[in-house]
C-alpha positions as YAML, in Angstrom:
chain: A
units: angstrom
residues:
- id: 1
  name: UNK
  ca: [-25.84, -32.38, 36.27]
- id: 2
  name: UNK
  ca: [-24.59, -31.31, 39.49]
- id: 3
  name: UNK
  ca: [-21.34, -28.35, 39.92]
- id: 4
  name: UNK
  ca: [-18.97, -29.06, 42.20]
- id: 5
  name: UNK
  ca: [-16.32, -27.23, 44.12]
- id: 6
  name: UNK
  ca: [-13.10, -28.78, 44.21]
- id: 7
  name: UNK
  ca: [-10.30, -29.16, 46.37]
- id: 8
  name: UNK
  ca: [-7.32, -26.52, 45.86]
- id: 9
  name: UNK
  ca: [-4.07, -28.13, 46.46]
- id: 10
  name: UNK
  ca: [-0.85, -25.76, 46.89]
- id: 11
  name: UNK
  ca: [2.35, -27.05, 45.65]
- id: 12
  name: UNK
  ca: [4.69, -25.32, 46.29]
- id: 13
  name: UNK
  ca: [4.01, -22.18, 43.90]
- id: 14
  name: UNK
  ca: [1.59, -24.01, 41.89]
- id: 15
  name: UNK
  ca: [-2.19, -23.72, 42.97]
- id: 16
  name: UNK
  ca: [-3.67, -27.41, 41.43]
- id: 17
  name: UNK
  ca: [-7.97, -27.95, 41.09]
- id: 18
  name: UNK
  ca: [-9.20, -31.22, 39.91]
- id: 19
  name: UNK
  ca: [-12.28, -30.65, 37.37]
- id: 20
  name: UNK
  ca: [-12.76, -34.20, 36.25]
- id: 21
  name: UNK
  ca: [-11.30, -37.12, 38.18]
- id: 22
  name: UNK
  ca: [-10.35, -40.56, 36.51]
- id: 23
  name: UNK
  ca: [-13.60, -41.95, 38.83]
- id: 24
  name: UNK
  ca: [-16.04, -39.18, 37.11]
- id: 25
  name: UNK
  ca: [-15.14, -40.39, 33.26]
- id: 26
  name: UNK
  ca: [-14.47, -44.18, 33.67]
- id: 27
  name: UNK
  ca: [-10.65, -43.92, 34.10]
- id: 28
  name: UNK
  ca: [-10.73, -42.03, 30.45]
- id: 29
  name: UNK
  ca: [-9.44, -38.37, 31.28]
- id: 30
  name: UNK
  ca: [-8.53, -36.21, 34.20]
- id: 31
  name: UNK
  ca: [-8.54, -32.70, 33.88]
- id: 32
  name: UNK
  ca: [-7.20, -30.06, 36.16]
- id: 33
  name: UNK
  ca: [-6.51, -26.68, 35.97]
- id: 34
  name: UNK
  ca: [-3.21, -25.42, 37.14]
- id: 35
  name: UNK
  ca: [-2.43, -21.57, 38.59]
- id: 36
  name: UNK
  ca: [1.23, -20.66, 38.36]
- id: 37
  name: UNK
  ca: [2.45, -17.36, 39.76]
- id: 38
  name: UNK
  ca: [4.59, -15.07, 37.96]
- id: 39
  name: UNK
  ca: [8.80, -15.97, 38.33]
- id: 40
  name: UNK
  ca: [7.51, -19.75, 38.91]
- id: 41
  name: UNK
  ca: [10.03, -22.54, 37.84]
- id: 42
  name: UNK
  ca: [8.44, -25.45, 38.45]
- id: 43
  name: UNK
  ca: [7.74, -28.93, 38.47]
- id: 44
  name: UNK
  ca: [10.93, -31.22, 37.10]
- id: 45
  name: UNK
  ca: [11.74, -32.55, 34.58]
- id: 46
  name: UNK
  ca: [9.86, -35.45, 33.71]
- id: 47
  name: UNK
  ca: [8.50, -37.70, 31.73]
- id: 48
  name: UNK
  ca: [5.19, -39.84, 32.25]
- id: 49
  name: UNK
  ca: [4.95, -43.55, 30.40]
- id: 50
  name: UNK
  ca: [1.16, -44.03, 30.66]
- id: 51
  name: UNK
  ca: [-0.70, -41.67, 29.29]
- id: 52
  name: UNK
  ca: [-0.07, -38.08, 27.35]
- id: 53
  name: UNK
  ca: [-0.75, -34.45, 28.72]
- id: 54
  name: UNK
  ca: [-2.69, -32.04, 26.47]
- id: 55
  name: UNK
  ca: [-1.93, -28.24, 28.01]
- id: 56
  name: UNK
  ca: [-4.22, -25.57, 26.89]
- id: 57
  name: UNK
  ca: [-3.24, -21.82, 28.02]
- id: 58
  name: UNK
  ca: [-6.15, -20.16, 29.60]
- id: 59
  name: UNK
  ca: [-4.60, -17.14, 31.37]
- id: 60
  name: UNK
  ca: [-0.89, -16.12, 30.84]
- id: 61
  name: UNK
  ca: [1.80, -17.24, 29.07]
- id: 62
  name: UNK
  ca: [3.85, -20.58, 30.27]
- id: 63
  name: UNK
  ca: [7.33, -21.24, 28.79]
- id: 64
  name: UNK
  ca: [6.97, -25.23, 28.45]
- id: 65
  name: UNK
  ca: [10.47, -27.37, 27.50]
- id: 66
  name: UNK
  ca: [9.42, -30.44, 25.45]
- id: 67
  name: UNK
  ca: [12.18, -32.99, 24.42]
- id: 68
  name: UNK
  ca: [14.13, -29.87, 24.65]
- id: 69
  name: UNK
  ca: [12.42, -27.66, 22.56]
- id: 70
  name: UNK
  ca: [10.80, -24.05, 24.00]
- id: 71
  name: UNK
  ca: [7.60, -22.86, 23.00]
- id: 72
  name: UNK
  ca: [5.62, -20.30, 25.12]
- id: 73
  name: UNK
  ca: [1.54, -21.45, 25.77]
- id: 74
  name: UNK
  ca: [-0.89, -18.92, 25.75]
- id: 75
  name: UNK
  ca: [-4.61, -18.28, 25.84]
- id: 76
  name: UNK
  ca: [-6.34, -20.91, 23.67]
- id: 77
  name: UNK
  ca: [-3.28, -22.73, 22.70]
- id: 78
  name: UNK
  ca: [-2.66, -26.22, 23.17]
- id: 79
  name: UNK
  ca: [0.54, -28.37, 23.15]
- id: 80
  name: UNK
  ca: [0.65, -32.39, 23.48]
- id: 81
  name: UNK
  ca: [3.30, -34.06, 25.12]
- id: 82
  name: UNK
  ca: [3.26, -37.33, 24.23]
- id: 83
  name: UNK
  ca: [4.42, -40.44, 26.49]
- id: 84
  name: UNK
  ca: [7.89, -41.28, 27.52]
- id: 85
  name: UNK
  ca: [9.11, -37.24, 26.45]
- id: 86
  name: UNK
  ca: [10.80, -35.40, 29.03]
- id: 87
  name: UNK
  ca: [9.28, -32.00, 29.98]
- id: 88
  name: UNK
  ca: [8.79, -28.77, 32.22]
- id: 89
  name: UNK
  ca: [7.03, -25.72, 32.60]
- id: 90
  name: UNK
  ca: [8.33, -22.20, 33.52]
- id: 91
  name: UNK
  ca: [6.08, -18.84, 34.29]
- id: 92
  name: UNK
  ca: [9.36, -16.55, 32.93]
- id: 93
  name: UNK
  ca: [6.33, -13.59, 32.53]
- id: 94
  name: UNK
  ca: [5.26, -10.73, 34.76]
- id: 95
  name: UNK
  ca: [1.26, -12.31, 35.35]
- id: 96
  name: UNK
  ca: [-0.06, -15.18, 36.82]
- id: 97
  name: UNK
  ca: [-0.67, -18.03, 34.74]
- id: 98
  name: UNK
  ca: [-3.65, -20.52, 34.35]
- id: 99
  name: UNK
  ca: [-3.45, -23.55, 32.03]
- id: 100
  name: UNK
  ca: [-5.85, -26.77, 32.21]
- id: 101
  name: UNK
  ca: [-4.34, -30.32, 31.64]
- id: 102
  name: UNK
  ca: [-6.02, -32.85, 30.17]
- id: 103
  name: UNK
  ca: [-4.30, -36.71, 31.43]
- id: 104
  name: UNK
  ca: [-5.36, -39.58, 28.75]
- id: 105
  name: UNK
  ca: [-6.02, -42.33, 29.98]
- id: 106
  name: UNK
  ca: [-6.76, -40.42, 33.31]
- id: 107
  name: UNK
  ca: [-3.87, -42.42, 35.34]
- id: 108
  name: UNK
  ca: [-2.97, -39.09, 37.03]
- id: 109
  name: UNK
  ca: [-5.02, -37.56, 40.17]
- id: 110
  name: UNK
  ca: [-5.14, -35.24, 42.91]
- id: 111
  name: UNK
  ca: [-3.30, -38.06, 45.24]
- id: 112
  name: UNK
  ca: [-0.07, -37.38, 43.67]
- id: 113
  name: UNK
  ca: [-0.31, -33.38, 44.10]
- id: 114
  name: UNK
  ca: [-1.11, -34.21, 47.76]
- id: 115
  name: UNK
  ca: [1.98, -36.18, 48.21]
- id: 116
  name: UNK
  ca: [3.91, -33.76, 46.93]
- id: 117
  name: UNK
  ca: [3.05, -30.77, 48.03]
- id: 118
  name: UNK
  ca: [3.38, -33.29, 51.37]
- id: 119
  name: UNK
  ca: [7.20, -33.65, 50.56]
- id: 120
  name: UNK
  ca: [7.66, -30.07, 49.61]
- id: 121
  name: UNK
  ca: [6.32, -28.98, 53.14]
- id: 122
  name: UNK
  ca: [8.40, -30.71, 55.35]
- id: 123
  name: UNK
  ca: [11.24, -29.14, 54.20]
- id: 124
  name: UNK
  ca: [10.03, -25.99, 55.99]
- id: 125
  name: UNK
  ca: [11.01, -23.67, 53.04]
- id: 126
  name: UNK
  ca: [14.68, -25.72, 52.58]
- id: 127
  name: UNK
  ca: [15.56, -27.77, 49.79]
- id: 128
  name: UNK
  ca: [13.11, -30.72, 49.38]
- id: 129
  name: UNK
  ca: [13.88, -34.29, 49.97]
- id: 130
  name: UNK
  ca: [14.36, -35.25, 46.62]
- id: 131
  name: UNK
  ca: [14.62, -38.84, 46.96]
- id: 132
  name: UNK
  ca: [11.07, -38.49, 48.79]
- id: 133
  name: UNK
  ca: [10.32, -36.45, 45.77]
- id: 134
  name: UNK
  ca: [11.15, -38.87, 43.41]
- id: 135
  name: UNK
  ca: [9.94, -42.18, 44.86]
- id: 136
  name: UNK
  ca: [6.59, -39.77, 45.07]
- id: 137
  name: UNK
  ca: [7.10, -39.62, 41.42]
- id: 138
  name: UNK
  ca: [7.06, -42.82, 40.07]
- id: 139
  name: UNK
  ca: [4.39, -44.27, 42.39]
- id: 140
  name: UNK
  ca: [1.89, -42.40, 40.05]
- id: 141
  name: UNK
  ca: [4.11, -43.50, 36.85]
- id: 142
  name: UNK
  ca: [6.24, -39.96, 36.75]
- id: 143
  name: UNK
  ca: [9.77, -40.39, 35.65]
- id: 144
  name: UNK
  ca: [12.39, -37.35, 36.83]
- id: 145
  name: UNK
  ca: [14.31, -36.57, 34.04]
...
């Protein structure tokens, strides 16, 4: 079995590294990891129609909002949100946070981080283009909130 190094894409605040793409399981899972600076509020709220998202804290703590309920995600725990259930993330703690996300079916990849991050800098540090941001969105089956 071979290691690779993968592609870091910046989004805004949010450092995003593929570990398994949908190509490297059969379409079955991807799996990324996700770095999120301290004071971060970010992505949307949104849902996803397709396939659910398992988080599992690695560093950190991350304040995640699921069908409006808080609960903070720490090292080695894990929270499903399930399809069609409207969600967002928050790093509302003084350290960096890691988490890895796990996408079944694997519908999700690194194209839609690259188009957004894409959106995010043209607006040269101003308010994003959120129409961009959402037609960005539900091209890889996102749904803002």
């Amino acid at each position: 079995m071979e290691t690779m190094t993968r592609e870091e894409i910046k989004v805004g605040q949010v450092t995003i590294r593929f570990l398994v793409e949908s190509e490297d399981s059969n379409g079955s899972v991807t799996v990324f990891e996700a770095g999120v600076p301290a004071g971060a509020r970010v992505p949307a709220p949104h849902s996803h129609d397709a396939y659910e998202e398992t988080i599992v804290g690695v560093e950190g703590v991350l304040t995640w909002t699921v069908d409006g309920v808080a609960k903070e995600v720490g090292p080695g725990d894990a929270l499903l949100i399930r399809r069609g259930v409207v969600h967002h993330f928050v790093n509302e703690g003084d350290s960096d946070a890691l988490a890895l996300a796990f996408v079944t079916p694997g519908l999700l990849g690194p194209d839609y981080f690259r188009e957004v991050a894409a959106v995010l800098d043209a607006s040269a540090g101003g308010p994003p283009d959120f129409a961009a941001l959402g037609a960005v969105m539900k091209k890889h089956g996102l749904t803002p909130a």
